[in-house]
Amino acid sequence: MSRNRLLIGAALTLAVLLFIFIGISPAPKPEPAASTFPTTLEAVTQAEPGRRQLDIRQWQTDSGSRVLFVHTGQLPMLDVRMLFDAGSARDDGQPGLASLTNAMLDQGADGLDVGDIARGFEDLGASFGNSSHRDMALLTLTSLSAPEFRDPALALMRRVLHAPSFPEDALARLRTQMLQGLRMQQQVPGPQLSRAFNALLFGEHPYATPSGGTPESLPGITRDDLVAYYQRYYTAQNAVIALVGDITEDQARDIATQLSAALPQGERAVRLPVAATLTERHTTHIDFPSSQTHISLGNQLISRGHPDYVPLYVGNHILGGGGFSAILMDEVRQKRGLVYGVYSGISPMASGGPFTVSLQTANDNADAALKLTLELISDFVANGPTDEQLQLAVDDLTGSFALATASNSDIVGQLGAIGFYDLPLDYLDEFQQAISDVSAGDIRDAFQRHLVPDNLAIASIGPRAPDPARASETPVDDSTPADTAE
């Protein structure tokens, strides 16, 4: 073990030295004609945001897994991400089944217990991870790319994939942890509001399923349920494999073939029905003895890949997703001090894409804060953004876009999303260009097509349900938010 750790340390040190003194790519590069780095404020303003060109290779294994690969030579590392259409939307009446199945994968496999698996990856300097979400389940591996470290780490990952044992003692332990977590969530408002809002927004759709299970569902999940779920959804045909790192395409093909072959055979999961948009206002409130009222509101907009996603994405950034420059934060918090924070977001998924707004406010301000928030949303849908607001958002979004591919882990995440959601290989370039080309009219029209302010779902938790009808006109207040929100 100590010898391996010395070798790992030496390899990492060598990698850093090579990165500093040799350069970030082993391939020779032509000398640039002249430096184009902006050195004045005017030059910075006029400079085009940089783009990292990704040479994405795509294929399908003989077992049916979809594979995306990008070679990067900056560091001697390999990142592997496997995505399965096995999120909580596939729980099928047993909330928590997807989460428990995923969490159990590294608890024992092929004669190894949880300690053997953890030590095996640790001794190789590798990092193995697993997680479950609403749309998907993930397995990840980060390893040094040198064969003496990469190959045994991948072999151990294949053992975990091929023969998870789902030991009863680990199931009992993880189930108890999840139940304890649910009991703790009853003591704070956030998780309770999230579950209530999802139930209100999605209704009978599988996206309404609580990912972490319920106190009623978790005790009934058995080892046989986990095995059946694994055999049904953790199949080669239901998998996307993303690979990024310092390996050749031939090596990537071999790795993907072996990982895919380690999985059970089976069919790709049937696409879920698209979540329905609410056609009238729905409200719910949870009585909770707190000094703050938490409010979530929103409605279903579009699924991943919809042509209106870009104008809605940019418009959301202007309305509530852009931090302190956003309309909601400026008007509701900065100018009037009604809330501690207010944010909006769009979450495009395979079969849905809700627009949501979340805010937290002192109980006495809840009526006015909700009233103003609804008015601002209505005004934005009716009129769209100004040209100044649009330019600020475009500059902000395109200026930070390089961060989406700044590291191997960022790139492998992007590849995973492209593969899982069946997006075109040039999606990242097209997305950035579409942001630059969007107009204020595009944003207004897209919001008018997809969002009716009178049909928003509104969920809240606190001592009293907020009611906009109780609120009077709230003048602009120059006091700080901290002074007025208490």
Short mmCIF file of C-alpha atoms in Angstrom, two decimals:
data_model
loop_
_atom_site.label_atom_id
_atom_site.label_comp_id
_atom_site.label_asym_id
_atom_site.label_seq_id
_atom_site.Cartn_x
_atom_site.Cartn_y
_atom_site.Cartn_z
CA MET A 1 0.00 0.00 0.00
CA SER A 2 2.78 2.46 0.95
CA ARG A 3 4.65 1.69 -2.28
CA ASN A 4 1.52 2.45 -4.32
CA ARG A 5 0.99 5.72 -2.51
CA LEU A 6 4.63 6.74 -3.16
CA LEU A 7 4.16 5.95 -6.83
CA ILE A 8 0.93 7.96 -6.91
CA GLY A 9 2.63 10.95 -5.28
CA ALA A 10 5.53 10.76 -7.68
CA ALA A 11 3.19 10.55 -10.67
CA LEU A 12 1.18 13.55 -9.57
CA THR A 13 4.33 15.59 -8.92
CA LEU A 14 5.65 14.71 -12.34
CA ALA A 15 2.31 15.67 -13.90
CA VAL A 16 2.39 19.10 -12.30
CA LEU A 17 5.99 19.70 -13.42
CA LEU A 18 5.15 18.65 -16.96
CA PHE A 19 2.10 20.91 -16.94
CA ILE A 20 4.19 23.92 -15.84
CA PHE A 21 7.37 23.47 -17.83
CA ILE A 22 6.32 21.61 -20.96
CA GLY A 23 2.83 23.00 -21.57
CA ILE A 24 -0.73 21.83 -21.37
CA SER A 25 -0.68 19.64 -24.51
CA PRO A 26 1.86 17.07 -25.69
CA ALA A 27 1.10 17.86 -29.34
CA PRO A 28 3.28 20.57 -30.98
CA LYS A 29 1.51 23.86 -31.64
CA PRO A 30 2.29 26.55 -34.20
CA GLU A 31 3.55 29.83 -32.82
CA PRO A 32 0.82 32.50 -32.75
CA ALA A 33 1.35 35.47 -35.01
CA ALA A 34 0.73 37.95 -32.22
CA SER A 35 -0.75 38.06 -28.73
CA THR A 36 -4.48 38.66 -28.68
CA PHE A 37 -4.88 38.90 -24.92
CA PRO A 38 -6.95 42.02 -24.17
CA THR A 39 -4.99 44.61 -22.19
CA THR A 40 -7.48 47.49 -21.98
CA LEU A 41 -11.07 47.84 -20.79
CA GLU A 42 -12.20 48.57 -24.34
CA ALA A 43 -10.42 45.45 -25.64
CA VAL A 44 -11.96 43.33 -22.89
CA THR A 45 -15.42 44.67 -23.77
CA GLN A 46 -14.96 43.87 -27.45
CA ALA A 47 -13.29 40.48 -26.95
CA GLU A 48 -15.24 37.38 -27.93
CA PRO A 49 -15.66 34.78 -25.15
CA GLY A 50 -13.24 31.92 -25.56
CA ARG A 51 -14.47 28.48 -26.54
CA ARG A 52 -12.75 25.19 -25.92
CA GLN A 53 -13.15 23.06 -29.02
CA LEU A 54 -14.01 19.49 -28.07
CA ASP A 55 -13.34 16.67 -30.51
CA ILE A 56 -16.15 14.39 -29.35
CA ARG A 57 -16.10 10.82 -30.59
CA GLN A 58 -19.27 8.76 -30.35
CA TRP A 59 -20.06 5.08 -30.89
CA GLN A 60 -22.08 2.20 -29.52
CA THR A 61 -20.68 -0.93 -27.93
CA ASP A 62 -21.63 -4.41 -29.10
CA SER A 63 -23.68 -4.73 -25.91
CA GLY A 64 -25.70 -1.62 -26.77
CA SER A 65 -24.23 1.14 -24.57
CA ARG A 66 -23.85 4.61 -26.05
CA VAL A 67 -20.31 6.01 -25.64
CA LEU A 68 -18.87 9.53 -25.87
CA PHE A 69 -15.13 10.19 -25.59
CA VAL A 70 -12.86 13.24 -25.55
CA HIS A 71 -9.07 12.96 -25.40
CA THR A 72 -7.37 15.50 -23.13
CA GLY A 73 -3.64 15.44 -22.56
CA GLN A 74 -3.22 18.16 -19.97
CA LEU A 75 -2.98 15.79 -17.03
CA PRO A 76 -2.39 12.01 -16.75
CA MET A 77 -5.92 11.37 -15.52
CA LEU A 78 -9.02 9.49 -16.67
CA ASP A 79 -12.61 10.35 -15.79
CA VAL A 80 -15.36 7.80 -16.38
CA ARG A 81 -19.06 8.53 -15.95
CA MET A 82 -21.80 5.95 -16.47
CA LEU A 83 -25.37 7.19 -16.63
CA PHE A 84 -28.44 4.98 -16.40
CA ASP A 85 -32.08 5.86 -16.98
CA ALA A 86 -32.68 4.67 -13.44
CA GLY A 87 -33.62 7.73 -11.40
CA SER A 88 -36.44 8.12 -8.90
CA ALA A 89 -38.91 8.62 -11.74
CA ARG A 90 -38.54 4.84 -12.21
CA ASP A 91 -39.49 3.96 -8.63
CA ASP A 92 -42.85 2.66 -9.86
CA GLY A 93 -44.82 3.02 -6.64
CA GLN A 94 -41.89 2.31 -4.27
CA PRO A 95 -40.42 5.73 -3.40
CA GLY A 96 -36.76 5.42 -2.48
CA LEU A 97 -36.11 2.25 -4.51
CA ALA A 98 -33.85 3.95 -7.07
CA SER A 99 -31.85 5.73 -4.37
CA LEU A 100 -31.40 2.59 -2.28
CA THR A 101 -30.39 0.47 -5.27
CA ASN A 102 -27.75 2.97 -6.33
CA ALA A 103 -26.43 3.46 -2.81
CA MET A 104 -26.07 -0.32 -2.36
CA LEU A 105 -23.89 -0.89 -5.42
CA ASP A 106 -20.61 -0.25 -3.59
CA GLN A 107 -21.66 -2.05 -0.39
CA GLY A 108 -20.53 -5.44 -1.62
CA ALA A 109 -19.76 -7.22 -4.90
CA ASP A 110 -18.18 -10.42 -6.20
CA GLY A 111 -16.96 -11.59 -2.79
CA LEU A 112 -15.84 -8.11 -1.68
CA ASP A 113 -17.42 -6.20 1.19
CA VAL A 114 -17.80 -2.42 1.42
CA GLY A 115 -14.40 -2.06 3.11
CA ASP A 116 -12.62 -4.11 0.45
CA ILE A 117 -14.11 -1.97 -2.30
CA ALA A 118 -13.27 1.32 -0.60
CA ARG A 119 -9.69 0.27 0.17
CA GLY A 120 -9.23 -1.10 -3.34
CA PHE A 121 -9.94 2.27 -4.94
CA GLU A 122 -8.08 4.19 -2.24
CA ASP A 123 -4.88 2.14 -2.62
CA LEU A 124 -4.89 2.97 -6.34
CA GLY A 125 -5.40 6.68 -5.77
CA ALA A 126 -8.76 6.37 -7.53
CA SER A 127 -12.10 7.88 -6.59
CA PHE A 128 -15.34 5.95 -7.13
CA GLY A 129 -18.73 7.55 -6.67
CA ASN A 130 -22.42 6.79 -7.07
CA SER A 131 -25.52 8.96 -6.90
CA SER A 132 -29.19 8.90 -7.85
CA HIS A 133 -31.34 11.74 -9.19
CA ARG A 134 -34.81 12.24 -10.60
CA ASP A 135 -33.91 11.33 -14.21
CA MET A 136 -30.78 9.25 -13.84
CA ALA A 137 -28.41 7.22 -11.71
CA LEU A 138 -24.65 7.77 -11.91
CA LEU A 139 -21.48 5.77 -11.34
CA THR A 140 -18.19 7.65 -11.62
CA LEU A 141 -14.49 6.83 -11.53
CA THR A 142 -11.47 9.13 -11.52
CA SER A 143 -8.07 7.50 -11.84
CA LEU A 144 -4.53 8.13 -12.97
CA SER A 145 -4.34 7.19 -16.64
CA ALA A 146 -1.13 5.17 -16.36
CA PRO A 147 -1.99 1.48 -16.99
CA GLU A 148 -0.63 0.30 -13.63
CA PHE A 149 -3.27 2.42 -11.88
CA ARG A 150 -6.00 2.69 -14.51
CA ASP A 151 -6.39 -1.00 -15.30
CA PRO A 152 -6.89 -2.33 -11.75
CA ALA A 153 -9.23 0.58 -10.93
CA LEU A 154 -11.36 -0.24 -13.98
CA ALA A 155 -11.25 -3.94 -13.11
CA LEU A 156 -12.61 -3.17 -9.65
CA MET A 157 -15.32 -0.96 -11.14
CA ARG A 158 -16.33 -3.83 -13.44
CA ARG A 159 -16.62 -6.18 -10.46
CA VAL A 160 -18.92 -3.70 -8.74
CA LEU A 161 -21.02 -3.39 -11.91
CA HIS A 162 -21.15 -7.08 -12.74
CA ALA A 163 -21.97 -8.72 -9.42
CA PRO A 164 -23.33 -6.38 -6.73
CA SER A 165 -24.31 -8.55 -3.76
CA PHE A 166 -26.80 -6.19 -2.04
CA PRO A 167 -25.98 -7.54 1.46
CA GLU A 168 -28.87 -7.55 3.91
CA ASP A 169 -26.89 -5.88 6.71
CA ALA A 170 -25.94 -2.96 4.45
CA LEU A 171 -29.55 -2.62 3.30
CA ALA A 172 -30.74 -2.42 6.91
CA ARG A 173 -28.07 0.17 7.72
CA LEU A 174 -28.76 2.40 4.71
CA ARG A 175 -32.52 2.13 5.18
CA THR A 176 -32.14 3.23 8.80
CA GLN A 177 -29.98 6.17 7.72
CA MET A 178 -32.57 7.26 5.15
CA LEU A 179 -35.40 7.00 7.69
CA GLN A 180 -33.40 9.05 10.20
CA GLY A 181 -32.77 11.61 7.49
CA LEU A 182 -36.50 11.86 6.79
CA ARG A 183 -37.22 12.40 10.49
CA MET A 184 -34.61 15.18 10.62
CA GLN A 185 -36.14 16.81 7.55
CA GLN A 186 -39.39 17.18 9.47
CA GLN A 187 -37.60 19.64 11.74
CA VAL A 188 -36.69 22.12 8.97
CA PRO A 189 -38.90 23.79 6.35
CA GLY A 190 -36.87 23.34 3.14
CA PRO A 191 -37.25 19.59 2.45
CA GLN A 192 -40.91 19.61 3.46
CA LEU A 193 -41.64 22.45 1.07
CA SER A 194 -39.74 20.75 -1.74
CA ARG A 195 -41.80 17.55 -1.45
CA ALA A 196 -45.08 19.47 -1.23
CA PHE A 197 -44.22 21.65 -4.21
CA ASN A 198 -43.21 18.68 -6.39
CA ALA A 199 -46.43 16.88 -5.51
CA LEU A 200 -48.44 20.00 -6.38
CA LEU A 201 -46.56 20.66 -9.61
CA PHE A 202 -46.25 17.13 -11.01
CA GLY A 203 -49.41 15.52 -9.62
CA GLU A 204 -49.55 11.87 -10.71
CA HIS A 205 -46.45 12.09 -12.90
CA PRO A 206 -43.45 9.97 -11.79
CA TYR A 207 -41.42 13.15 -11.23
CA ALA A 208 -43.55 13.76 -8.15
CA THR A 209 -42.02 10.70 -6.46
CA PRO A 210 -39.93 11.66 -3.39
CA SER A 211 -36.40 10.60 -4.37
CA GLY A 212 -35.42 9.81 -0.80
CA GLY A 213 -38.46 7.65 -0.15
CA THR A 214 -41.09 8.01 2.55
CA PRO A 215 -41.44 6.61 6.09
CA GLU A 216 -44.08 4.27 4.69
CA SER A 217 -42.23 3.05 1.58
CA LEU A 218 -38.68 2.46 2.83
CA PRO A 219 -39.42 -0.35 5.35
CA GLY A 220 -41.13 -2.35 2.61
CA ILE A 221 -38.19 -2.33 0.16
CA THR A 222 -36.47 -5.73 0.17
CA ARG A 223 -33.24 -7.12 -1.23
CA ASP A 224 -35.25 -8.85 -3.94
CA ASP A 225 -36.63 -5.44 -4.96
CA LEU A 226 -33.08 -4.09 -5.31
CA VAL A 227 -31.93 -7.04 -7.39
CA ALA A 228 -34.95 -6.77 -9.70
CA TYR A 229 -34.46 -3.02 -10.12
CA TYR A 230 -30.76 -3.50 -10.91
CA GLN A 231 -31.49 -6.21 -13.47
CA ARG A 232 -34.15 -4.08 -15.13
CA TYR A 233 -32.47 -0.66 -15.27
CA TYR A 234 -28.70 -1.14 -14.87
CA THR A 235 -28.41 -2.76 -18.28
CA ALA A 236 -25.96 -2.18 -21.11
CA GLN A 237 -28.72 -0.91 -23.40
CA ASN A 238 -29.87 1.54 -20.74
CA ALA A 239 -26.40 2.98 -20.16
CA VAL A 240 -24.43 5.97 -21.45
CA ILE A 241 -20.65 5.85 -20.93
CA ALA A 242 -18.67 9.11 -21.00
CA LEU A 243 -14.86 9.00 -21.01
CA VAL A 244 -12.46 11.95 -20.77
CA GLY A 245 -8.74 11.86 -20.22
CA ASP A 246 -5.24 11.02 -21.32
CA ILE A 247 -5.99 7.82 -23.24
CA THR A 248 -6.26 7.01 -26.93
CA GLU A 249 -9.51 6.35 -28.74
CA ASP A 250 -8.56 2.67 -29.09
CA GLN A 251 -8.03 2.45 -25.34
CA ALA A 252 -11.35 4.22 -24.77
CA ARG A 253 -13.10 1.71 -27.01
CA ASP A 254 -11.61 -1.19 -25.08
CA ILE A 255 -12.60 0.34 -21.74
CA ALA A 256 -16.16 1.04 -22.87
CA THR A 257 -16.53 -2.46 -24.30
CA GLN A 258 -15.42 -4.07 -21.04
CA LEU A 259 -17.63 -1.85 -18.87
CA SER A 260 -20.64 -2.46 -21.10
CA ALA A 261 -20.04 -6.22 -21.12
CA ALA A 262 -20.04 -6.26 -17.31
CA LEU A 263 -23.67 -5.12 -17.24
CA PRO A 264 -26.79 -7.24 -17.52
CA GLN A 265 -28.50 -7.43 -20.90
CA GLY A 266 -31.88 -5.80 -21.22
CA GLU A 267 -33.90 -3.14 -22.98
CA ARG A 268 -33.52 0.61 -22.85
CA ALA A 269 -36.10 2.09 -20.47
CA VAL A 270 -39.31 3.26 -22.13
CA ARG A 271 -39.58 7.03 -22.32
CA LEU A 272 -41.76 8.58 -19.61
CA PRO A 273 -44.83 10.63 -20.56
CA VAL A 274 -44.26 14.38 -20.68
CA ALA A 275 -45.29 16.14 -17.47
CA ALA A 276 -48.46 18.17 -17.96
CA THR A 277 -48.60 21.94 -17.61
CA LEU A 278 -51.01 23.21 -14.97
CA THR A 279 -54.01 25.00 -16.49
CA GLU A 280 -55.12 26.74 -13.30
CA ARG A 281 -53.60 27.93 -10.06
CA HIS A 282 -52.91 25.29 -7.42
CA THR A 283 -51.91 26.18 -3.85
CA THR A 284 -50.90 24.29 -0.74
CA HIS A 285 -49.58 25.34 2.66
CA ILE A 286 -47.82 23.53 5.49
CA ASP A 287 -48.28 24.95 8.98
CA PHE A 288 -44.86 25.21 10.61
CA PRO A 289 -43.79 27.21 13.70
CA SER A 290 -41.00 29.31 12.19
CA SER A 291 -39.99 32.97 12.07
CA GLN A 292 -39.73 32.77 8.28
CA THR A 293 -42.10 31.79 5.52
CA HIS A 294 -40.67 29.79 2.61
CA ILE A 295 -42.49 29.96 -0.72
CA SER A 296 -42.03 28.05 -3.98
CA LEU A 297 -44.00 28.76 -7.12
CA GLY A 298 -43.82 27.67 -10.74
CA ASN A 299 -45.20 25.59 -13.56
CA GLN A 300 -44.13 23.10 -16.17
CA LEU A 301 -42.46 24.66 -19.21
CA ILE A 302 -40.51 22.46 -21.63
CA SER A 303 -38.47 19.28 -21.82
CA ARG A 304 -34.77 19.06 -22.57
CA GLY A 305 -33.94 19.84 -26.21
CA HIS A 306 -36.97 22.08 -26.91
CA PRO A 307 -36.19 24.87 -29.43
CA ASP A 308 -37.46 27.52 -26.98
CA TYR A 309 -35.01 26.46 -24.27
CA VAL A 310 -32.41 29.14 -25.09
CA PRO A 311 -34.74 32.18 -24.89
CA LEU A 312 -36.33 30.75 -21.74
CA TYR A 313 -32.89 30.07 -20.25
CA VAL A 314 -31.64 33.59 -20.94
CA GLY A 315 -34.95 35.10 -19.83
CA ASN A 316 -34.79 33.19 -16.56
CA HIS A 317 -31.28 34.54 -15.97
CA ILE A 318 -32.64 38.06 -16.36
CA LEU A 319 -35.75 37.48 -14.25
CA GLY A 320 -34.35 35.58 -11.29
CA GLY A 321 -31.38 33.36 -12.13
CA GLY A 322 -28.67 36.00 -12.37
CA GLY A 323 -28.10 36.70 -8.69
CA PHE A 324 -28.10 40.33 -7.57
CA SER A 325 -28.41 41.61 -11.14
CA ALA A 326 -31.71 39.76 -11.64
CA ILE A 327 -35.04 41.60 -11.62
CA LEU A 328 -36.54 39.67 -8.71
CA MET A 329 -33.52 40.12 -6.46
CA ASP A 330 -33.23 43.81 -7.33
CA GLU A 331 -36.89 44.67 -6.86
CA VAL A 332 -37.97 42.38 -4.04
CA ARG A 333 -34.80 42.33 -1.94
CA GLN A 334 -32.59 45.27 -2.83
CA LYS A 335 -35.19 47.99 -3.31
CA ARG A 336 -37.86 46.87 -0.85
CA GLY A 337 -36.10 44.55 1.58
CA LEU A 338 -38.99 42.10 1.63
CA VAL A 339 -36.99 38.86 1.39
CA TYR A 340 -33.72 37.31 2.43
CA GLY A 341 -33.32 35.84 -1.04
CA VAL A 342 -35.37 35.17 -4.17
CA TYR A 343 -34.25 33.08 -7.12
CA SER A 344 -35.71 31.45 -10.21
CA GLY A 345 -34.59 28.50 -12.31
CA ILE A 346 -35.47 26.20 -15.18
CA SER A 347 -34.67 22.50 -14.80
CA PRO A 348 -34.90 20.78 -18.20
CA MET A 349 -35.27 17.02 -17.82
CA ALA A 350 -36.10 14.14 -20.14
CA SER A 351 -39.87 14.48 -19.72
CA GLY A 352 -40.33 17.87 -18.16
CA GLY A 353 -38.75 21.19 -17.36
CA PRO A 354 -40.30 23.20 -14.54
CA PHE A 355 -39.80 26.92 -14.06
CA THR A 356 -39.59 27.63 -10.34
CA VAL A 357 -39.19 30.65 -8.08
CA SER A 358 -38.12 30.27 -4.45
CA LEU A 359 -38.10 32.94 -1.75
CA GLN A 360 -37.68 33.18 2.00
CA THR A 361 -39.13 36.07 3.97
CA ALA A 362 -40.11 37.18 7.45
CA ASN A 363 -43.65 36.10 8.24
CA ASP A 364 -44.97 39.69 8.33
CA ASN A 365 -43.64 40.31 4.82
CA ALA A 366 -44.92 37.10 3.20
CA ASP A 367 -48.09 38.60 1.71
CA ALA A 368 -46.31 41.58 0.17
CA ALA A 369 -43.34 39.53 -1.03
CA LEU A 370 -45.56 37.03 -2.84
CA LYS A 371 -47.73 39.78 -4.33
CA LEU A 372 -44.75 41.68 -5.71
CA THR A 373 -43.11 38.51 -7.04
CA LEU A 374 -46.26 37.56 -8.94
CA GLU A 375 -46.56 41.08 -10.35
CA LEU A 376 -42.96 41.05 -11.56
CA ILE A 377 -43.42 37.66 -13.23
CA SER A 378 -46.59 38.88 -14.96
CA ASP A 379 -44.86 42.04 -16.15
CA PHE A 380 -41.90 40.06 -17.50
CA VAL A 381 -44.15 37.66 -19.39
CA ALA A 382 -46.12 40.57 -20.86
CA ASN A 383 -43.21 42.83 -21.80
CA GLY A 384 -40.01 40.79 -21.77
CA PRO A 385 -36.61 42.27 -20.87
CA THR A 386 -35.09 45.55 -21.97
CA ASP A 387 -32.20 45.53 -24.44
CA GLU A 388 -29.88 46.59 -21.62
CA GLN A 389 -30.98 43.71 -19.40
CA LEU A 390 -30.55 41.29 -22.29
CA GLN A 391 -27.02 42.44 -23.12
CA LEU A 392 -25.96 42.19 -19.49
CA ALA A 393 -27.30 38.62 -19.30
CA VAL A 394 -25.70 37.55 -22.59
CA ASP A 395 -22.32 38.96 -21.52
CA ASP A 396 -22.61 37.22 -18.17
CA LEU A 397 -23.61 33.85 -19.60
CA THR A 398 -21.20 33.73 -22.53
CA GLY A 399 -18.37 35.12 -20.42
CA SER A 400 -18.69 32.26 -17.96
CA PHE A 401 -19.35 29.56 -20.54
CA ALA A 402 -15.70 28.47 -20.67
CA LEU A 403 -16.08 27.17 -17.12
CA ALA A 404 -18.42 24.46 -18.46
CA THR A 405 -15.39 22.73 -20.04
CA ALA A 406 -12.60 23.95 -17.77
CA SER A 407 -11.65 20.54 -16.36
CA ASN A 408 -11.97 16.86 -17.18
CA SER A 409 -14.77 16.50 -14.65
CA ASP A 410 -16.65 19.39 -16.27
CA ILE A 411 -16.23 17.87 -19.74
CA VAL A 412 -17.30 14.38 -18.70
CA GLY A 413 -20.41 15.89 -17.11
CA GLN A 414 -21.26 17.67 -20.36
CA LEU A 415 -20.66 14.49 -22.39
CA GLY A 416 -22.91 12.54 -20.06
CA ALA A 417 -25.74 15.04 -20.50
CA ILE A 418 -25.32 15.07 -24.29
CA GLY A 419 -25.48 11.30 -24.44
CA PHE A 420 -28.26 10.81 -21.89
CA TYR A 421 -30.56 13.43 -23.42
CA ASP A 422 -29.72 12.53 -27.05
CA LEU A 423 -28.38 16.01 -27.82
CA PRO A 424 -26.29 16.73 -30.94
CA LEU A 425 -22.50 16.50 -30.55
CA ASP A 426 -22.10 20.22 -31.36
CA TYR A 427 -24.68 21.14 -28.71
CA LEU A 428 -22.29 23.21 -26.59
CA ASP A 429 -21.11 25.37 -29.50
CA GLU A 430 -24.62 25.79 -30.83
CA PHE A 431 -25.95 26.63 -27.38
CA GLN A 432 -23.41 29.39 -26.82
CA GLN A 433 -24.04 30.85 -30.27
CA ALA A 434 -27.80 30.72 -29.73
CA ILE A 435 -27.39 32.68 -26.49
CA SER A 436 -25.46 35.37 -28.36
CA ASP A 437 -28.14 35.55 -31.07
CA VAL A 438 -31.26 35.65 -28.88
CA SER A 439 -33.34 38.85 -28.90
CA ALA A 440 -35.55 40.50 -26.31
CA GLY A 441 -38.53 39.71 -28.53
CA ASP A 442 -37.55 36.03 -28.64
CA ILE A 443 -37.55 35.92 -24.85
CA ARG A 444 -40.90 37.70 -24.52
CA ASP A 445 -42.53 35.46 -27.11
CA ALA A 446 -41.15 32.25 -25.57
CA PHE A 447 -42.39 33.18 -22.09
CA GLN A 448 -45.80 34.09 -23.47
CA ARG A 449 -46.02 30.72 -25.24
CA HIS A 450 -45.11 28.66 -22.20
CA LEU A 451 -45.89 30.51 -18.95
CA VAL A 452 -49.28 31.75 -17.77
CA PRO A 453 -48.77 33.61 -14.46
CA ASP A 454 -52.33 32.89 -13.31
CA ASN A 455 -51.68 29.14 -13.54
CA LEU A 456 -48.68 28.91 -11.23
CA ALA A 457 -48.48 26.32 -8.48
CA ILE A 458 -47.77 28.00 -5.13
CA ALA A 459 -46.55 26.04 -2.11
CA SER A 460 -45.57 27.58 1.22
CA ILE A 461 -44.53 26.63 4.73
CA GLY A 462 -44.75 28.81 7.82
CA PRO A 463 -47.20 29.91 10.53
CA ARG A 464 -49.72 31.26 8.01
CA ALA A 465 -50.38 30.83 4.31
CA PRO A 466 -49.32 33.95 2.37
CA ASP A 467 -52.12 35.76 0.57
CA PRO A 468 -51.35 38.49 -1.99
CA ALA A 469 -54.85 39.90 -1.50
CA ARG A 470 -53.93 40.92 2.05
CA ALA A 471 -50.93 42.95 0.88
CA SER A 472 -51.13 46.68 0.30
CA GLU A 473 -48.97 48.59 -2.15
CA THR A 474 -45.36 48.38 -1.02
CA PRO A 475 -43.30 51.50 -1.72
CA VAL A 476 -39.63 51.37 -2.59
CA ASP A 477 -37.58 51.27 0.63
CA ASP A 478 -33.95 52.35 0.73
CA SER A 479 -33.30 50.42 3.95
CA THR A 480 -31.01 47.42 3.84
CA PRO A 481 -32.66 44.00 3.44
CA ALA A 482 -31.32 42.85 6.78
CA ASP A 483 -33.11 45.73 8.54
CA THR A 484 -36.49 45.23 6.93
CA ALA A 485 -36.69 41.46 6.61
CA GLU A 486 -36.55 40.68 10.29
#
